[in-house]
Amino acid sequence: MTPTLPPEIWCLILNDLPRSDQLRICQVSPILCTLARRTIYDKVALNSNSPNIHATLALFVRDHFVARNITRLHIRTFSEGTEERNNSSWFNPGALAGMTRLRDLRLREFTFRTKEDEEAFNNVVSKSLTSLRKFDYRDLYTRKSVPQGPSAEEYIPKLQIKGLEEIMCIEQDTFTHPSLILTTLTASCSTLIQIHLPIPTSSPSSAELLKNFLTLHFPHLSTLHLGGWAAIMPVDEVFTTFLLAHPLIEDLQLGFYDAFDDTRCRLSPKVVLGPGALPNLYHLKADAFNVAILARGGVLSLKTIEHLHTSTANGWAVGIFEEMCGALETYGGLPGLKILKLELEEDDDYPYNVRWIDQLGKLCPSVENFWGDMGVGWTARTKICLCPIITSSY
């Protein structure tokens, strides 16, 4: 008899487990029967490296009641290794067609065998998944690299997903053409409230893509995560205009520095937002350099921030940290900050930075939760420095 999952199990995760893991699935039916009794869990992990992965998916396709009640589907596969392993990772996109209530679809390290499979997947996502609100397709690519030149445009799938609220994507160097990202966003811009868009520096079209992306109109946007910002340098005015036009943004995350590329992720000092910009901002993730730029640029809403995650980078972290603290001091600190995450490199100047950590503590008098990643020897001293005002949580 075909085993089924009760409707209480509403999240299916196909996760590639290590070969040594005791949970590695060798037989589909027994493991599904076991999982069916775990009604207290909302996540089901299945091994995509199993030769039975297609049979596993088929069970859900045949059981329309179960498929109809799945609201989150997370699939993670690995394309590395032997050809045989790749064969077990390919996924039949038709298995999604019956999941009409699916709201959250995540594809990580996902592999299509052919262009036809990819087109079939796009067709299902665009036409059948009418309830989809969150789409994470980081690392989505076909087995063959997208060709360069005019022929690349014909190779790009045209996803038209209406009603999305959150999208997470990444341009995968030689695999995914940037127009894939832009096409998807253009179709969904009126309803998107969360966008996670890392852009690598290797693509020659990254700057133009970013410019086009930032000029799109997202009236309800509240979360913006951007990274790989070498391309931001020529479009700082567009970036400033974009943020000024989106006062609803509550969560802003700018990519951290790349330790091997000093210019990556730097905002220009020309970014000037003015008093009252981003009045609802409560979560800011940015390295110390960019925090300083935003503070000096007149983001008085820094006083509304409750969660700050910042970092420094190798070699010149001391000066950057000092700049950030100085800028925050000038603009009144972060009096409402509740959560502080601080990342410093091991080789930073320890005695010098301790003084600035003390200063940062004075600028954040309301912090309740402190998380520090500061290398060997840092944690104990930092905890002592901040203990009068911070209840440390490691």
Coordinates of C-alpha atoms in Angstrom, one line a residue:
M1 CA 0.0 0.0 0.0
T2 CA 1.3 3.5 -0.9
P3 CA 2.2 5.3 2.3
T4 CA 0.9 8.8 2.8
L5 CA 1.7 11.7 5.1
P6 CA -1.0 13.3 7.2
P7 CA -1.8 17.0 6.5
E8 CA -0.1 18.0 9.7
I9 CA 3.2 17.5 8.0
W10 CA 3.1 20.5 5.8
C11 CA 6.7 21.0 5.0
L12 CA 8.7 18.6 2.8
I13 CA 12.4 19.0 2.6
L14 CA 14.5 16.9 0.2
N15 CA 17.9 17.2 1.7
D16 CA 21.1 15.6 0.6
L17 CA 22.5 14.0 3.7
P18 CA 26.1 12.8 4.2
R19 CA 26.7 9.2 3.2
S20 CA 27.7 8.3 6.7
D21 CA 24.5 9.7 8.2
Q22 CA 22.4 7.1 9.8
L23 CA 19.3 8.7 8.4
R24 CA 20.4 8.1 4.9
I25 CA 17.3 6.6 3.1
C26 CA 17.7 3.2 1.5
Q27 CA 14.1 2.3 1.3
V28 CA 11.4 4.8 0.6
S29 CA 8.2 3.1 2.1
P30 CA 9.5 2.3 5.6
I31 CA 10.9 5.8 6.1
L32 CA 7.7 7.5 5.0
C33 CA 5.7 5.3 7.3
T34 CA 8.0 6.4 10.2
L35 CA 7.7 10.1 9.3
A36 CA 4.0 9.8 9.0
R37 CA 3.8 9.1 12.7
R38 CA 5.9 12.2 13.6
T39 CA 3.0 14.6 13.5
I40 CA 4.6 17.0 15.8
Y41 CA 7.2 18.0 13.2
D42 CA 6.6 20.4 10.4
K43 CA 9.7 19.5 8.4
V44 CA 10.4 16.2 6.6
A45 CA 13.9 15.6 5.5
L46 CA 14.5 13.1 2.6
N47 CA 17.8 12.2 1.1
S48 CA 18.0 13.3 -2.5
N49 CA 21.1 11.2 -3.0
S50 CA 19.0 8.1 -2.7
P51 CA 18.3 6.2 -6.0
N52 CA 14.7 6.1 -4.8
I53 CA 14.2 9.9 -4.9
H54 CA 12.0 9.7 -8.0
A55 CA 9.8 7.1 -6.3
T56 CA 9.6 9.3 -3.2
L57 CA 8.4 12.2 -5.2
A58 CA 6.0 10.0 -7.1
L59 CA 4.3 9.1 -3.8
F60 CA 3.4 12.7 -3.2
V61 CA 2.3 13.2 -6.8
R62 CA -0.1 10.3 -6.7
D63 CA -1.5 11.2 -3.4
H64 CA -3.2 14.4 -4.4
F65 CA -4.6 15.0 -0.9
V66 CA -1.1 15.2 0.5
A67 CA 0.3 17.3 -2.4
R68 CA -2.6 19.7 -2.0
N69 CA -1.8 20.3 1.7
I70 CA 2.0 20.9 1.3
T71 CA 2.6 24.6 1.7
R72 CA 6.4 24.6 1.9
L73 CA 8.8 22.6 -0.3
H74 CA 12.5 22.8 0.2
I75 CA 14.8 20.9 -2.2
R76 CA 18.5 20.8 -1.9
T77 CA 20.7 18.7 -4.2
F78 CA 24.3 18.5 -5.1
S79 CA 25.6 18.6 -8.7
E80 CA 29.1 17.7 -7.7
G81 CA 30.6 14.2 -8.0
T82 CA 30.0 11.4 -10.4
E83 CA 27.6 11.3 -13.3
E84 CA 25.6 8.7 -11.4
R85 CA 25.1 11.0 -8.5
N86 CA 24.0 13.7 -10.7
N87 CA 21.4 11.4 -12.2
S88 CA 19.9 10.9 -8.8
S89 CA 19.7 14.6 -8.2
W90 CA 17.6 15.6 -11.2
F91 CA 14.1 16.5 -10.4
N92 CA 10.9 16.1 -12.4
P93 CA 9.3 19.5 -12.3
G94 CA 5.9 18.0 -13.0
A95 CA 5.8 16.8 -9.4
L96 CA 5.0 20.4 -8.3
A97 CA 1.9 20.7 -10.4
G98 CA -0.5 19.3 -7.8
M99 CA 0.8 21.5 -5.0
T100 CA -1.7 24.2 -5.5
R101 CA -1.4 25.5 -1.9
L102 CA 2.4 25.8 -2.1
R103 CA 3.5 29.1 -0.6
D104 CA 7.2 28.6 -0.1
L105 CA 9.5 27.0 -2.7
R106 CA 13.3 26.8 -2.1
L107 CA 15.7 25.3 -4.6
R108 CA 19.3 25.1 -3.5
E109 CA 22.2 23.7 -5.5
F110 CA 19.6 22.6 -8.0
T111 CA 20.3 20.9 -11.3
F112 CA 18.3 20.5 -14.5
R113 CA 19.3 17.8 -16.8
T114 CA 18.2 19.5 -20.0
K115 CA 16.9 22.8 -21.2
E116 CA 13.5 21.1 -21.8
D117 CA 13.4 20.1 -18.1
E118 CA 14.1 23.7 -17.1
E119 CA 11.3 25.0 -19.4
A120 CA 8.9 22.5 -18.0
F121 CA 9.8 23.7 -14.5
N122 CA 9.2 27.3 -15.5
N123 CA 5.8 26.5 -17.0
V124 CA 4.7 24.7 -13.8
V125 CA 5.9 27.5 -11.5
S126 CA 4.3 30.3 -13.6
K127 CA 1.0 28.6 -14.3
S128 CA 0.3 26.0 -11.6
L129 CA 1.7 27.4 -8.3
T130 CA -0.9 30.1 -7.9
S131 CA -0.4 30.4 -4.2
L132 CA 3.4 30.9 -4.3
R133 CA 4.5 33.8 -2.2
K134 CA 8.2 33.0 -1.4
F135 CA 10.6 31.8 -4.1
D136 CA 14.3 31.1 -3.2
Y137 CA 16.2 30.0 -6.3
R138 CA 19.7 30.7 -5.3
D139 CA 22.2 28.5 -7.2
L140 CA 19.6 27.6 -9.8
Y141 CA 21.3 26.6 -13.0
T142 CA 21.3 24.2 -15.9
R143 CA 24.1 21.6 -16.4
K144 CA 25.6 23.6 -19.3
S145 CA 26.8 27.2 -18.9
V146 CA 24.7 29.8 -20.4
P147 CA 26.3 30.9 -23.7
Q148 CA 27.7 34.4 -24.0
G149 CA 26.6 36.9 -26.6
P150 CA 23.2 37.4 -28.3
S151 CA 22.2 33.7 -28.0
A152 CA 22.2 34.0 -24.2
E153 CA 18.9 35.8 -24.2
E154 CA 17.1 32.9 -25.9
Y155 CA 18.5 30.6 -23.3
I156 CA 17.0 32.4 -20.3
P157 CA 13.7 31.1 -19.0
K158 CA 11.0 33.7 -18.7
L159 CA 9.5 33.2 -15.3
Q160 CA 6.2 35.2 -14.8
I161 CA 5.3 34.7 -11.2
K162 CA 2.4 36.9 -10.0
G163 CA 1.6 37.5 -6.3
L164 CA 5.1 36.9 -4.9
E165 CA 5.9 38.6 -1.6
E166 CA 9.5 37.4 -1.1
I167 CA 12.2 36.4 -3.7
M168 CA 15.8 35.3 -3.0
C169 CA 18.1 34.8 -6.0
I170 CA 21.7 35.0 -7.0
E171 CA 23.4 35.4 -10.3
Q172 CA 25.6 32.3 -10.5
D173 CA 28.7 33.6 -12.4
T174 CA 28.8 31.6 -15.6
F175 CA 25.6 29.7 -15.1
T176 CA 22.7 32.2 -14.7
H177 CA 22.3 35.2 -16.9
P178 CA 21.4 38.4 -15.0
S179 CA 18.3 39.0 -17.1
L180 CA 16.7 35.9 -15.4
I181 CA 16.7 37.9 -12.1
L182 CA 15.4 41.1 -13.8
T183 CA 12.7 39.3 -15.7
T184 CA 11.4 37.6 -12.6
L185 CA 11.3 40.8 -10.6
T186 CA 9.6 42.7 -13.3
A187 CA 6.7 40.3 -13.4
S188 CA 6.3 40.5 -9.6
C189 CA 7.3 44.0 -8.6
S190 CA 3.9 45.3 -7.5
T191 CA 3.4 42.7 -4.7
L192 CA 7.0 42.1 -3.6
I193 CA 7.8 43.1 0.0
Q194 CA 11.0 41.2 0.5
I195 CA 13.9 41.0 -2.0
H196 CA 17.3 39.2 -1.5
L197 CA 19.5 39.9 -4.5
P198 CA 23.2 39.2 -4.2
I199 CA 25.1 40.2 -7.4
P200 CA 28.6 38.9 -8.1
T201 CA 31.3 41.2 -9.4
S202 CA 32.3 38.9 -12.3
S203 CA 29.4 39.8 -14.6
P204 CA 30.0 42.7 -17.0
S205 CA 26.3 43.5 -16.9
S206 CA 26.0 43.7 -13.1
A207 CA 26.2 47.5 -13.0
E208 CA 23.5 47.9 -15.6
L209 CA 21.4 45.2 -14.0
L210 CA 21.6 46.9 -10.6
K211 CA 20.7 50.2 -12.2
N212 CA 17.6 48.8 -13.8
F213 CA 16.6 46.9 -10.7
L214 CA 16.8 49.9 -8.4
T215 CA 14.7 52.0 -10.7
L216 CA 11.8 49.5 -10.7
H217 CA 8.9 50.5 -8.6
F218 CA 8.2 48.4 -5.5
P219 CA 5.6 50.3 -3.5
H220 CA 5.3 47.8 -0.7
L221 CA 8.9 46.9 -0.2
S222 CA 9.9 46.4 3.5
T223 CA 12.9 44.1 3.2
L224 CA 15.9 44.7 0.9
H225 CA 19.0 42.4 1.0
L226 CA 21.8 43.3 -1.4
G227 CA 25.3 42.0 -1.7
G228 CA 28.3 41.9 -4.0
W229 CA 28.3 45.6 -4.4
A230 CA 31.2 46.4 -6.6
A231 CA 28.5 47.5 -9.1
I232 CA 27.1 50.1 -6.7
M233 CA 29.9 52.5 -7.3
P234 CA 28.5 54.1 -10.5
V235 CA 24.9 54.1 -9.4
D236 CA 25.0 55.7 -5.9
E237 CA 22.5 58.4 -7.0
V238 CA 20.1 55.7 -8.1
F239 CA 20.6 53.9 -4.8
T240 CA 19.9 57.1 -2.8
T241 CA 16.8 57.9 -4.8
F242 CA 15.5 54.3 -4.5
L243 CA 15.8 54.3 -0.7
L244 CA 14.2 57.8 -0.4
A245 CA 11.3 56.5 -2.4
H246 CA 10.8 53.5 0.0
P247 CA 10.0 54.8 3.5
L248 CA 8.4 51.4 4.4
I249 CA 11.8 49.6 4.4
E250 CA 12.3 48.0 7.8
D251 CA 15.1 45.5 7.1
L252 CA 18.1 46.7 5.0
Q253 CA 21.1 44.4 4.5
L254 CA 24.2 45.4 2.5
G255 CA 26.8 42.8 1.7
F256 CA 29.9 42.7 3.9
Y257 CA 33.4 43.3 2.5
D258 CA 35.1 40.6 0.6
A259 CA 38.5 40.1 2.3
F260 CA 40.1 39.6 -1.1
D261 CA 38.6 42.7 -2.7
D262 CA 38.9 46.0 -0.9
T263 CA 36.5 47.8 -3.2
R264 CA 33.7 45.3 -2.9
C265 CA 30.5 46.4 -1.1
R266 CA 31.6 50.0 -0.6
L267 CA 29.0 52.6 -0.7
S268 CA 30.1 56.0 -1.9
P269 CA 30.3 59.0 0.5
K270 CA 28.0 60.7 -2.0
V271 CA 25.1 58.7 -0.5
V272 CA 23.1 61.4 1.3
L273 CA 19.6 60.5 2.4
G274 CA 18.8 63.5 4.6
P275 CA 16.8 63.8 7.8
G276 CA 13.9 61.5 8.3
A277 CA 15.0 58.9 5.7
L278 CA 14.0 55.3 6.3
P279 CA 11.9 56.2 9.4
N280 CA 10.8 52.5 9.9
L281 CA 14.3 50.9 9.7
Y282 CA 14.9 48.5 12.6
H283 CA 17.3 45.9 11.2
L284 CA 20.6 47.0 9.5
K285 CA 23.2 44.5 8.4
A286 CA 26.2 46.3 6.9
D287 CA 30.0 46.4 7.5
A288 CA 31.4 49.2 9.6
F289 CA 32.4 51.3 6.5
N290 CA 28.8 51.3 5.2
V291 CA 27.3 52.0 8.6
A292 CA 29.5 55.1 8.8
I293 CA 28.5 56.2 5.3
L294 CA 24.8 55.8 6.2
A295 CA 25.2 57.7 9.5
R296 CA 27.1 60.6 8.0
G297 CA 24.6 60.6 5.1
G298 CA 21.9 61.8 7.5
V299 CA 20.0 58.6 8.2
L300 CA 18.5 59.9 11.5
S301 CA 16.3 56.8 11.5
L302 CA 19.4 55.1 12.9
K303 CA 17.9 55.9 16.2
T304 CA 15.0 53.5 15.4
I305 CA 17.3 50.6 14.7
E306 CA 16.9 47.7 17.2
H307 CA 19.2 45.1 15.5
L308 CA 22.6 45.9 14.1
H309 CA 24.9 43.3 12.5
T310 CA 28.2 44.8 11.5
S311 CA 31.8 43.7 10.7
T312 CA 35.3 44.8 9.8
A313 CA 37.7 43.3 7.3
N314 CA 41.3 42.3 7.2
G315 CA 44.2 44.8 7.3
W316 CA 42.4 48.1 7.8
A317 CA 39.7 47.1 10.3
V318 CA 40.9 49.5 13.0
G319 CA 40.4 52.6 11.0
I320 CA 37.0 51.5 9.7
F321 CA 35.8 50.6 13.2
E322 CA 36.9 54.0 14.5
E323 CA 35.1 55.7 11.6
M324 CA 31.9 53.9 12.4
C325 CA 32.0 54.8 16.1
G326 CA 32.8 58.4 15.3
A327 CA 29.9 58.7 12.9
L328 CA 27.5 57.1 15.3
E329 CA 28.6 59.4 18.1
T330 CA 28.1 62.4 15.9
Y331 CA 24.5 61.4 15.2
G332 CA 23.5 60.4 18.7
G333 CA 24.4 56.7 18.7
L334 CA 21.9 53.9 18.7
P335 CA 19.8 54.5 21.8
G336 CA 17.1 51.9 20.8
L337 CA 19.5 49.1 19.9
K338 CA 18.5 45.7 21.5
I339 CA 20.7 43.2 19.5
L340 CA 24.3 43.8 18.5
K341 CA 26.3 41.4 16.4
L342 CA 29.9 42.3 15.9
E343 CA 32.5 40.5 13.7
L344 CA 36.2 41.4 14.0
E345 CA 39.1 39.6 12.5
E346 CA 41.7 37.7 14.6
D347 CA 44.6 39.9 13.4
D348 CA 43.0 43.2 14.3
D349 CA 44.8 45.5 16.7
Y350 CA 43.4 44.1 20.0
P351 CA 44.3 46.9 22.5
Y352 CA 43.2 49.6 20.0
N353 CA 39.9 48.0 19.2
V354 CA 39.0 47.4 22.8
R355 CA 38.9 51.1 23.4
W356 CA 36.5 51.5 20.5
I357 CA 34.4 48.6 21.6
D358 CA 34.0 50.4 24.9
Q359 CA 33.0 53.5 23.0
L360 CA 30.5 51.5 21.0
G361 CA 29.0 50.1 24.2
K362 CA 28.4 53.7 25.4
L363 CA 26.7 54.5 22.1
C364 CA 24.3 51.5 22.6
P365 CA 23.1 51.8 26.2
S366 CA 20.0 49.6 25.7
V367 CA 21.6 46.5 24.2
E368 CA 20.2 43.3 25.7
N369 CA 21.7 40.6 23.4
F370 CA 25.4 40.7 22.3
W371 CA 26.9 38.3 19.8
G372 CA 30.6 38.6 19.0
D373 CA 32.9 36.7 16.6
M374 CA 36.2 38.2 17.4
G375 CA 38.8 35.5 17.0
V376 CA 41.0 33.8 19.6
G377 CA 41.3 35.8 22.9
W378 CA 38.6 38.3 22.1
T379 CA 35.5 37.0 23.7
A380 CA 36.5 37.1 27.4
R381 CA 37.9 40.6 27.2
T382 CA 35.0 42.0 25.2
K383 CA 32.5 40.5 27.6
I384 CA 34.2 42.3 30.5
C385 CA 34.3 45.6 28.6
L386 CA 30.6 45.4 27.8
C387 CA 29.2 43.6 30.8
P388 CA 28.0 46.7 32.7
I389 CA 25.4 47.4 29.9
I390 CA 25.1 44.2 27.9
T391 CA 23.7 40.8 28.9
S392 CA 26.0 38.7 26.7
S393 CA 24.5 35.8 24.9
Y394 CA 26.9 33.5 23.1

